[in-house]
Coordinates of C-alpha atoms and ligand atoms in Angstrom, one line a residue:
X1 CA 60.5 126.6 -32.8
X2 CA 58.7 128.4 -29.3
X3 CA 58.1 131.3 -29.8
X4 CA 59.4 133.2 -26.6
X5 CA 60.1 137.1 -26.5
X6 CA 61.7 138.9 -24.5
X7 CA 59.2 140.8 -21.9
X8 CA 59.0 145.0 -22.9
X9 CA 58.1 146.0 -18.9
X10 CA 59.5 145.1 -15.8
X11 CA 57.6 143.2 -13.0
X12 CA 58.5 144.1 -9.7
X13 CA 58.6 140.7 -7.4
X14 CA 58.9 140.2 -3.6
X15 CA 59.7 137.0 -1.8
X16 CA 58.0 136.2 1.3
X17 CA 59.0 134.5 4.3
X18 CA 58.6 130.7 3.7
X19 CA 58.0 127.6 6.0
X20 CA 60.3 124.8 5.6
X21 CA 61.0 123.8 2.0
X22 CA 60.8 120.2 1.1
X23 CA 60.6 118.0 -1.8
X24 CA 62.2 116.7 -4.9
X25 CA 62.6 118.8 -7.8
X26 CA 64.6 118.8 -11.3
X27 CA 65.8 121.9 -12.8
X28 CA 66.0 122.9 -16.3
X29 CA 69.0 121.5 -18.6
X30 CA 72.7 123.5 -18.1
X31 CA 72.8 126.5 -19.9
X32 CA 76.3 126.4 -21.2
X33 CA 76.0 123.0 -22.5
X34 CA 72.4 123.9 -24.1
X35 CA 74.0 127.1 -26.3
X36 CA 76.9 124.4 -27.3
X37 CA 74.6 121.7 -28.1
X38 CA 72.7 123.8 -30.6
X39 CA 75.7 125.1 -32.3
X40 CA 77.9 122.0 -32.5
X41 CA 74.8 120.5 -34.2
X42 CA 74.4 123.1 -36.4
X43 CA 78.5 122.6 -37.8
X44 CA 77.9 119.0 -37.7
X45 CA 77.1 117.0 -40.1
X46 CA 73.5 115.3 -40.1
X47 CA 71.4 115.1 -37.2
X48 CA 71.7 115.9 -33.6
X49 CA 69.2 114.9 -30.7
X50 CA 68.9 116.8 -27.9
X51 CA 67.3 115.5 -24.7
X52 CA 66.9 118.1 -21.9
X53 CA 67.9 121.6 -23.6
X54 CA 66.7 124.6 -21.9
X55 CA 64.3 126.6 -22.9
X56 CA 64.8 129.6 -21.3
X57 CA 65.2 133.2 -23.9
X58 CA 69.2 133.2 -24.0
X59 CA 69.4 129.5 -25.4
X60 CA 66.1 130.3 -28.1
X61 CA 68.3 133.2 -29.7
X62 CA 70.8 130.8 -29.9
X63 CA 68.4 128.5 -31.8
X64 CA 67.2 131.2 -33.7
X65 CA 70.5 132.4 -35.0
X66 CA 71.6 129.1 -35.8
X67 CA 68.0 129.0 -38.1
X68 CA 69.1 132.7 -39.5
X69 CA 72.2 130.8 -40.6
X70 CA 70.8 127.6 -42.5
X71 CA 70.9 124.9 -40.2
X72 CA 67.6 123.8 -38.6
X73 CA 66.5 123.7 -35.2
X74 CA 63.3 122.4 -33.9
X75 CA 61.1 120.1 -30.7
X76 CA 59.7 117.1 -31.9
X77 CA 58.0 115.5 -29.1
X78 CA 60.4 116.3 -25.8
X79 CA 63.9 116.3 -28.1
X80 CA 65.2 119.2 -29.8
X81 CA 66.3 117.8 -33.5
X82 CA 69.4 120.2 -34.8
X83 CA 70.4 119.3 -39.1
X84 CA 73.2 120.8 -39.2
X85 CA 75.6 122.3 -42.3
X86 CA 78.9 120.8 -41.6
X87 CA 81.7 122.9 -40.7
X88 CA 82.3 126.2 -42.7
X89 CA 79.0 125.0 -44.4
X90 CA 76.7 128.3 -42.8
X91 CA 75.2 130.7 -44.8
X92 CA 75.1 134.5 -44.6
X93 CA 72.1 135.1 -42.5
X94 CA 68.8 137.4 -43.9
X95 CA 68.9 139.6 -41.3
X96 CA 70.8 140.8 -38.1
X97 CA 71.2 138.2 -35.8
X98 CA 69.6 139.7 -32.0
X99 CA 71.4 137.2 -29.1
X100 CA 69.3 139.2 -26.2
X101 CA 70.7 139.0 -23.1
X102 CA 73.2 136.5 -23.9
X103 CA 77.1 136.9 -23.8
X104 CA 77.6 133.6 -24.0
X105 CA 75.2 132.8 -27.7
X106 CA 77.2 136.0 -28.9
X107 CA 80.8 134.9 -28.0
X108 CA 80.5 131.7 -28.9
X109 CA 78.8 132.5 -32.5
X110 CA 81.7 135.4 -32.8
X111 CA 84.2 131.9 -33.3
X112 CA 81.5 130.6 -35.7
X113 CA 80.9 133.3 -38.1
X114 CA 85.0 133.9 -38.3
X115 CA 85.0 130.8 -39.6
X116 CA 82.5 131.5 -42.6
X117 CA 83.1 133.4 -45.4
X118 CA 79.8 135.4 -44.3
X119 CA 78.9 138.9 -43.2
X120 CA 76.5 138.8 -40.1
X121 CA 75.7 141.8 -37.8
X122 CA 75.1 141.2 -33.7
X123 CA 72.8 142.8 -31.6
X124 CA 71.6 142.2 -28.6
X125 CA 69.4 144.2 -25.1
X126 CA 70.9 147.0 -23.6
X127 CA 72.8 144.8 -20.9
X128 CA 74.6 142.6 -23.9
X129 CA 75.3 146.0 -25.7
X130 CA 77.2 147.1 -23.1
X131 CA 79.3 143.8 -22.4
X132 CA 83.1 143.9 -23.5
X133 CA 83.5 141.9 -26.8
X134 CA 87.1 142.6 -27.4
X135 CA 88.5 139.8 -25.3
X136 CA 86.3 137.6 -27.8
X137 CA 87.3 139.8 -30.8
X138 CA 91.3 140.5 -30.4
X139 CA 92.0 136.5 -30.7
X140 CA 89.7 136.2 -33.4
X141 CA 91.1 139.1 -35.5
X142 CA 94.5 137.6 -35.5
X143 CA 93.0 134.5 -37.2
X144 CA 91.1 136.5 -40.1
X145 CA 87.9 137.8 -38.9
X146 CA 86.6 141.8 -40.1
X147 CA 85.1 143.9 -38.3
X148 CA 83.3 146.1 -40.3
X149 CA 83.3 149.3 -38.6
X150 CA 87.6 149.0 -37.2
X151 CA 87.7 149.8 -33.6
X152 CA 84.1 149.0 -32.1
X153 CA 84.0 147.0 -29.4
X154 CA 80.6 145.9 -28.6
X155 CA 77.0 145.0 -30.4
X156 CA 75.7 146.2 -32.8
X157 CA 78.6 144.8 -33.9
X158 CA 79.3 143.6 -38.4
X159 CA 81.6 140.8 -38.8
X160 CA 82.6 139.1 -41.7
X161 CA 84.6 135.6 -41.3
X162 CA 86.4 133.8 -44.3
X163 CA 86.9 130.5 -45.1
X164 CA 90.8 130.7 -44.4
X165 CA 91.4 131.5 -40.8
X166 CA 94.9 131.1 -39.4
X167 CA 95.7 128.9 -36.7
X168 CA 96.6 130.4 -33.3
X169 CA 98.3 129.8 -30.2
X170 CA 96.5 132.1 -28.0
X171 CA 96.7 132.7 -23.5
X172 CA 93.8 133.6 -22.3
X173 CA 94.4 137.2 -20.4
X174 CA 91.2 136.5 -18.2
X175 CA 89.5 133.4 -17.0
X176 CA 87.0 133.1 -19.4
X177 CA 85.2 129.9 -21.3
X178 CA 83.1 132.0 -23.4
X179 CA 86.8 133.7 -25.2
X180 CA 88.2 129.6 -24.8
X181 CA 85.6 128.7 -26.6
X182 CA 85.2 131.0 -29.3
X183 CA 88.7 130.8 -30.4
X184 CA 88.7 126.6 -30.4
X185 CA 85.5 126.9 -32.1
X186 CA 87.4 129.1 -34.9
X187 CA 89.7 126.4 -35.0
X188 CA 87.5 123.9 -35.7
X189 CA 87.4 125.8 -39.1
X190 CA 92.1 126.9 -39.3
X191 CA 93.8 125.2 -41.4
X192 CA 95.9 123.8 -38.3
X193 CA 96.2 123.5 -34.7
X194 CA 94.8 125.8 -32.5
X195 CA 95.8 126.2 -28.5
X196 CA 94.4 128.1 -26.7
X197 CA 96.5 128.1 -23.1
X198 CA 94.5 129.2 -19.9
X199 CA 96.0 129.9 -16.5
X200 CA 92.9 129.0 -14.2
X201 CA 90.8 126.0 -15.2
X202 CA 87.2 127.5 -16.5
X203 CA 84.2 125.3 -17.8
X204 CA 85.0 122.7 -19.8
X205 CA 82.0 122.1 -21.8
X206 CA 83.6 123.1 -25.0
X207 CA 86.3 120.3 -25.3
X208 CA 84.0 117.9 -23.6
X209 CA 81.5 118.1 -26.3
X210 CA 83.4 118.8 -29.5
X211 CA 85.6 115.4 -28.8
X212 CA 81.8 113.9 -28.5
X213 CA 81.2 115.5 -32.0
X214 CA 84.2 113.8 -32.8
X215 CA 86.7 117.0 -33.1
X216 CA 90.5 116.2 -31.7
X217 CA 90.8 118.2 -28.8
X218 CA 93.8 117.9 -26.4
X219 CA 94.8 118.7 -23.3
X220 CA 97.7 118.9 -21.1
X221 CA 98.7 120.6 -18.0
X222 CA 102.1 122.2 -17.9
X223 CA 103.9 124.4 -15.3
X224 CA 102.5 127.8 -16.8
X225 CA 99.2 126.7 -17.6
X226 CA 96.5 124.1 -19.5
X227 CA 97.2 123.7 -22.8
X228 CA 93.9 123.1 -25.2
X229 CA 94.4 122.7 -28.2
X230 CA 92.2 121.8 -31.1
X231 CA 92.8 120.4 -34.8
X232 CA 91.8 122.5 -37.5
X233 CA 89.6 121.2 -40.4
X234 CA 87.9 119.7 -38.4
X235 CA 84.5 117.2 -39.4
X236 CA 82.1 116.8 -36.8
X237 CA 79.1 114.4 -36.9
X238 CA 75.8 114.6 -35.4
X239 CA 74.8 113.0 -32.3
X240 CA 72.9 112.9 -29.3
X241 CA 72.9 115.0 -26.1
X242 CA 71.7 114.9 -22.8
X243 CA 72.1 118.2 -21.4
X244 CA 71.8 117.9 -17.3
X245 CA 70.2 119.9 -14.7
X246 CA 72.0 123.8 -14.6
X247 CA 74.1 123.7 -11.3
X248 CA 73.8 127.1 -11.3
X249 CA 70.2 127.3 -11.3
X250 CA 70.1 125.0 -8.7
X251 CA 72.1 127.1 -6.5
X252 CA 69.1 129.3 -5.9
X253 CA 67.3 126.2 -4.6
X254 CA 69.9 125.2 -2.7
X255 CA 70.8 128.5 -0.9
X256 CA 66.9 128.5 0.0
X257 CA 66.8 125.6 1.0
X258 CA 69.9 126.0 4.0
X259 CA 68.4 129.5 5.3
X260 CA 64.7 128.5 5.7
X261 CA 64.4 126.5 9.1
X262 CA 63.5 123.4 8.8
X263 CA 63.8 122.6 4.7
X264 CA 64.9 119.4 3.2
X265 CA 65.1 119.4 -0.6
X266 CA 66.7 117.2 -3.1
X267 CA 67.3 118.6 -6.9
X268 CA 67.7 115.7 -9.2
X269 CA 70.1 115.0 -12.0
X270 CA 72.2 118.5 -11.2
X271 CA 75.6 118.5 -13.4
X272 CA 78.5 118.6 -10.8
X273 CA 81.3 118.9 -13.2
X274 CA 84.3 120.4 -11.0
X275 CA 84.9 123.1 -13.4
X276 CA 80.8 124.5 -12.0
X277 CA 80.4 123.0 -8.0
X278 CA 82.3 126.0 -7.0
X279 CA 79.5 127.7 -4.7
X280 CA 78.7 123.5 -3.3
X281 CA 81.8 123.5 -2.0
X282 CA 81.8 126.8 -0.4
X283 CA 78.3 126.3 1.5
X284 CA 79.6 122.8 2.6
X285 CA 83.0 125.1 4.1
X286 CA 80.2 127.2 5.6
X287 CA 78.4 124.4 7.4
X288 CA 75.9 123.9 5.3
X289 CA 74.7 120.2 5.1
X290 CA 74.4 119.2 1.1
X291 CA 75.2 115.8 0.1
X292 CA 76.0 114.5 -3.9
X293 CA 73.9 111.3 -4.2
X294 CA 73.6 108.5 -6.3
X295 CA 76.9 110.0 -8.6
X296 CA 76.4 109.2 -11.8
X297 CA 77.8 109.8 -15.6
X298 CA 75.1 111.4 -18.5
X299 CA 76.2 112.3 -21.9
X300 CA 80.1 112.7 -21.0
X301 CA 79.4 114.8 -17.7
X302 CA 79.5 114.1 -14.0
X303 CA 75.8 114.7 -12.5
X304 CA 74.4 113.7 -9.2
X305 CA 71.1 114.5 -7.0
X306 CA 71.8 117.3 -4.3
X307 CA 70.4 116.6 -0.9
X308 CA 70.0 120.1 1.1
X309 CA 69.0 120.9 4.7
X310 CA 69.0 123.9 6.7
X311 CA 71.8 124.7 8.1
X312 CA 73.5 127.2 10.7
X313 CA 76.4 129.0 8.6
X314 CA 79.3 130.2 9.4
X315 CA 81.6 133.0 7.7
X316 CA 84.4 131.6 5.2
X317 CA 87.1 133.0 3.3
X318 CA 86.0 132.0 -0.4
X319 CA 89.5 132.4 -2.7
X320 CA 90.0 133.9 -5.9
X321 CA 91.2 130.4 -7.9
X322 CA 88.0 129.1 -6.8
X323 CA 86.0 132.1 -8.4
X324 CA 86.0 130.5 -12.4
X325 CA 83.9 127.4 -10.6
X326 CA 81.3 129.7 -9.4
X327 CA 81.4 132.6 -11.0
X328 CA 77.7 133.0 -11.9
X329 CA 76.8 132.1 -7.8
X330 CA 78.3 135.3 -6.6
X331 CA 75.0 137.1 -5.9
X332 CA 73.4 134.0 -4.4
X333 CA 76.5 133.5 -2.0
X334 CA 76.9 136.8 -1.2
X335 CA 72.6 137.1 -0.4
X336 CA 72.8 134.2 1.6
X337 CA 76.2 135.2 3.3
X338 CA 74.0 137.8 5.7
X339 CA 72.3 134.7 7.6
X340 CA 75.8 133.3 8.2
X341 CA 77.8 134.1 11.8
X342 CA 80.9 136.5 11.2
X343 CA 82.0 137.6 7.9
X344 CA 82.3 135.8 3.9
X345 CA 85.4 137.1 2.0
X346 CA 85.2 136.7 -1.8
X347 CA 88.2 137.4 -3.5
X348 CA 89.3 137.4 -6.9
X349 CA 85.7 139.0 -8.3
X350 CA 86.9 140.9 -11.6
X351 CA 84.9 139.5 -14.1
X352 CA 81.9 139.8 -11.8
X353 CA 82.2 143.4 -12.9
X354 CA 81.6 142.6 -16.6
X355 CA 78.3 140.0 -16.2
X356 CA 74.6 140.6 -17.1
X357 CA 75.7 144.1 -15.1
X358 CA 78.3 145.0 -12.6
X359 CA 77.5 142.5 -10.5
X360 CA 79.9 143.7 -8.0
X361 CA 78.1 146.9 -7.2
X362 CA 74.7 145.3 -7.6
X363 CA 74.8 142.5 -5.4
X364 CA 76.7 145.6 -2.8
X365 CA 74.0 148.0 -3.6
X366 CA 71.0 145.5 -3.1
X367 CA 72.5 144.1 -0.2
X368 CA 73.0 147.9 1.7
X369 CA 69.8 148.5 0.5
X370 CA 68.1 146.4 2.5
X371 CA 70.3 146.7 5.9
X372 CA 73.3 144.5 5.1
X373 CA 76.6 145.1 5.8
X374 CA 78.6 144.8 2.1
X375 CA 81.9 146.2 1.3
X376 CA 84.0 146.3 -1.6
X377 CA 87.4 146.3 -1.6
X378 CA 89.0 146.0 -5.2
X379 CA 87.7 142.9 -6.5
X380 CA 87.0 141.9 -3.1
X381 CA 83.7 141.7 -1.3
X382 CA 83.1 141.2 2.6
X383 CA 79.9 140.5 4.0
X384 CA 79.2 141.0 7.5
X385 CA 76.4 138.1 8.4
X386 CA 73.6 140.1 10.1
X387 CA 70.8 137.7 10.5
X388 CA 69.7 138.4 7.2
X389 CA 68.3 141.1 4.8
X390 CA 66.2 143.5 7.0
X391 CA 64.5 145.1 4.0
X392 CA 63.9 148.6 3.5
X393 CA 64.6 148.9 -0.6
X394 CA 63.8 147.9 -3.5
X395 CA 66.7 146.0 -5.6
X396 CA 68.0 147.2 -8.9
X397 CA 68.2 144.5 -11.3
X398 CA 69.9 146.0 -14.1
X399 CA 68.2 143.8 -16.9
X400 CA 70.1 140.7 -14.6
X401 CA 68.5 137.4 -13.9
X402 CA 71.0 136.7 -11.2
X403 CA 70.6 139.7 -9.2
X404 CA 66.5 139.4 -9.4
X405 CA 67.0 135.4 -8.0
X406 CA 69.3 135.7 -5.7
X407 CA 67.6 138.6 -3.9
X408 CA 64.3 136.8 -4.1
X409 CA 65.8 133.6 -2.7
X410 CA 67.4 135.8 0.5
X411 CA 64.0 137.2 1.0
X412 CA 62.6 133.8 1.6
X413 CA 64.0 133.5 5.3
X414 CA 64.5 137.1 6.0
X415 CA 61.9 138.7 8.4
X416 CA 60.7 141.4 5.9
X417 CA 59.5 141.2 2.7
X418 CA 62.6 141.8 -0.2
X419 CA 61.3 143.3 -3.3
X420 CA 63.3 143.2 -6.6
X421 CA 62.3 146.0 -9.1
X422 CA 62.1 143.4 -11.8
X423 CA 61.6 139.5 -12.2
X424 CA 61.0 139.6 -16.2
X425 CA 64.7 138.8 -17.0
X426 CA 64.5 136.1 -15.1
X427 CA 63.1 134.1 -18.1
X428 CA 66.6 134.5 -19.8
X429 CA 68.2 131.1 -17.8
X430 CA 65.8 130.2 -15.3
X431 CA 61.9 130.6 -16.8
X432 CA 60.2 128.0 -14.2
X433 CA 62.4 129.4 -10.7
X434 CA 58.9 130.7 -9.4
X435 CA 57.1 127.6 -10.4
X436 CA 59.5 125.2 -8.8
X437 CA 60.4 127.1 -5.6
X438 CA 56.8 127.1 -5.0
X439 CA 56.1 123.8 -5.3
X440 CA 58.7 123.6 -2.6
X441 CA 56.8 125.8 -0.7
X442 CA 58.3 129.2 -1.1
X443 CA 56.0 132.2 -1.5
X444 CA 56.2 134.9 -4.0
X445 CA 53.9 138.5 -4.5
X446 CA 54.2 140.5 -7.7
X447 CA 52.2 143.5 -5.4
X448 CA 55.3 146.2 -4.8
X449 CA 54.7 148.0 -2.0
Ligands
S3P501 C1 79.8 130.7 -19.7 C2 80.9 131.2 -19.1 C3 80.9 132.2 -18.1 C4 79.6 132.4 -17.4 C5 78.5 132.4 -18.3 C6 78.4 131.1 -19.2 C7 79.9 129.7 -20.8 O1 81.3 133.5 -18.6 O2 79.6 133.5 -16.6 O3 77.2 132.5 -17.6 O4 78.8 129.1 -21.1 O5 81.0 129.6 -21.3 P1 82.8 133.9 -18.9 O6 83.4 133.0 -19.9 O7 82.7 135.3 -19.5 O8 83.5 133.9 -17.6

């Protein structure tokens, strides 16, 4: 397996301004569908092939910790082969199992290990320590998972599963696939149906993949909500996985792309399920100019090229329903929303509170620190478009990838230099984003000034 680690000092990074960006480029695989691929293989029986995963630090922990818990995971060549144990067939783990940055490898392993009759502890950075594991853990409890010490609420956290959870019917009480997911994955292992009922559509990855794995997973829309619901004792088999390009990864590239005069990009083989396109849509309501081409079906999911240009934007009103579709492309919007004539109003922006940080205030703080006009209102942000950033301060990351990108990415068109305090994190979802917006023609400088 790579060995990656996790960087021990920041790296401050600046973006520069940029001549026109052009080119076609490929992004690394989805992250959601890379942490699923991994541990679907690892409760299947047999082998799993995976074309395309991403190797970027929050999807090696997951690797790792499905290792630490028997199954194997390893490259061969450009696949990543997964043998996994079957399900309920995991083992209790040597040693604490350390997820990082990563609130989705922890979540999702949360519905794993209550499904095993196996103690594991959780740790993870000082970001994921901080993260709010109850909505994970109060559905969970109810089906038969421990915690060791009652009443904690986030990592270092001590779980033990057993090998006789209890079915559920559970409604989600905020839009969330990482909690969806844990609980169908525990019901993989209940000795009967599980639902889990959500009120706002979130990724689908999960039910997607696990009726590939060959899991019965159904769903069905009713007046008060979508009702998912999964057959317990379940038997899933090996198989093979494409994972596609991370829409949200390609955001970035795309939000450069419309602010720098003059650019013409295409990303190739970007995964546009609806449940992610969230931010595509908005920058096409803003008058951006970004076209889905050759549309096309890998592995069970919708993925097209994404033709960008430069584009004059305009203010829009984003709403909250659409926030679950974009929920990651906040900070990126939000940057990029101070080139744009009048103001962008975000609503419905809750769980950006609880990310990697508070990306609420981060993305408020970096953007007033650099001359933009930001408020918050509740879980509503307004930005004023100003012609862009006009520099002036440094960005706090808070140990968040986002933050660092999307700030670097504004910084490309803006007539200053932006400087983010630290780029290291960066290598948590999106390792090659330097790499590939250069070779797009964007200029970086690790000099702070
Ligand atoms: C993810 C779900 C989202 C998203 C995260 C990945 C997933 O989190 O922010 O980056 O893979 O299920 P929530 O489920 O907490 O909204």
């Amino acid at each position: 397996m790579s060995d990656l680690k996790a960087q021990s000092t920041s790296k401050p990074l600046s973006s520069v301004k940029a001549g026109p960006l052009t080119g076609r480029v490929r992004v690394p695989g989805d992250k959601s569908i890379s942490h699923r691929a991994l541990i679907f293989g690892a409760l299947a029986t047999g082998t799993t092939r995976i074309r395309g995963l991403l190797e970027a630090e929050d999807v090696i922990n997951t690797a790792r910790a499905v290792e630490a818990l028997g199954a194997s995971a390893e490259k061969q060549g450009d696949i990543w082969v997964v043998k996994g144990r079957g399900v309920g067939g995991l083992r209790t783990p040597d040693g604490p199992l350390d997820f990082g940055n990563s609130g989705t490898g922890t979540r999702l392993m949360m519905g794993v290990v209550a499904g095993h009759p196996i103690t594991v502890t959780m740790t993870g950075d000082a970001s994921l320590s901080r993260r709010p594991m109850r909505r994970v853990l109060a559905p969970l409890l109810e089906m038969g998972l421990e915690i060791l010490e009652p009443g904690k609420e986030t990592l270092p956290l001590t779980l033990r599963g057993t090998g006789e959870l209890m079915p559920i019917v559970y409604r989600l009480p905020v839009p969330s696939a990482q909690v969806k997911s844990a609980v169908l994955i525990a019901g993989l292992h209940a000795a009967g149906k599980t639902t889990v009922v959500e009120r706002e559509a979130t990724r689908d990855h999960t039910e997607r993949m696990l009726r590939h794995f060959g899991a019965t997973v159904t769903t069905e829309t009713k007046g008060n909500g979508t009702y998912i619901t999964v057959d317990g004792d379940a038997e899933l088999a090996g198989r093979d996985i494409v994972v596609p390009g991370d829409p949200s990864s390609a955001a970035f590239l795309a939000a450069a792309a419309l602010i720098v005069p003059g650019s013409d990009i295409t990303i190739e083989g970007v995964l546009t399920n609806p449940t992610r396109i969230g931010l595509y849509l908005s920058l096409q309501e803003m008058g951006g100019d970004i076209a889905f081409e050759n549309a096309r079906e890998e592995g069970g999911e919708p993925v097209a090229d994404i033709r960008v240009r430069a584009s004059r934007l305009k203010g829009v009103h984003v709403p909250a329903e659409r926030a679950p579709s974009m929920i990651d492309e906040y900070p990126v919007l939000a940057a990029i929303s101070t080139f744009a004539e009048g103001q962008t109003r975000m609503d419905g922006l809750a769980e950006l509170k609880v990310k990697e940080s508070d990306r609420l205030q981060a993305t408020a703080a970096g953007l007033t620190a650099n001359g933009a006009k930001a408020d918050i209102d509740g879980d509503t942000l307004t930005v004023t478009g100003t012609g862009g950033l006009k520099g002036g301060g440094i960005v706090a990351t808070h140990l968040d990838h986002r933050i660092a990108m999307a700030f670097l990415t504004a910084g490309l068109a803006s007539d200053t230099t932006i400087v983010v305090d630290d780029s290291t994190m960066i290598a948590t979802s999106f390792p090659e984003f330097r790499p590939i917006m250069e070779q797009l023609g964007a200029r970086f400088d690790e000099a702070a000034r």
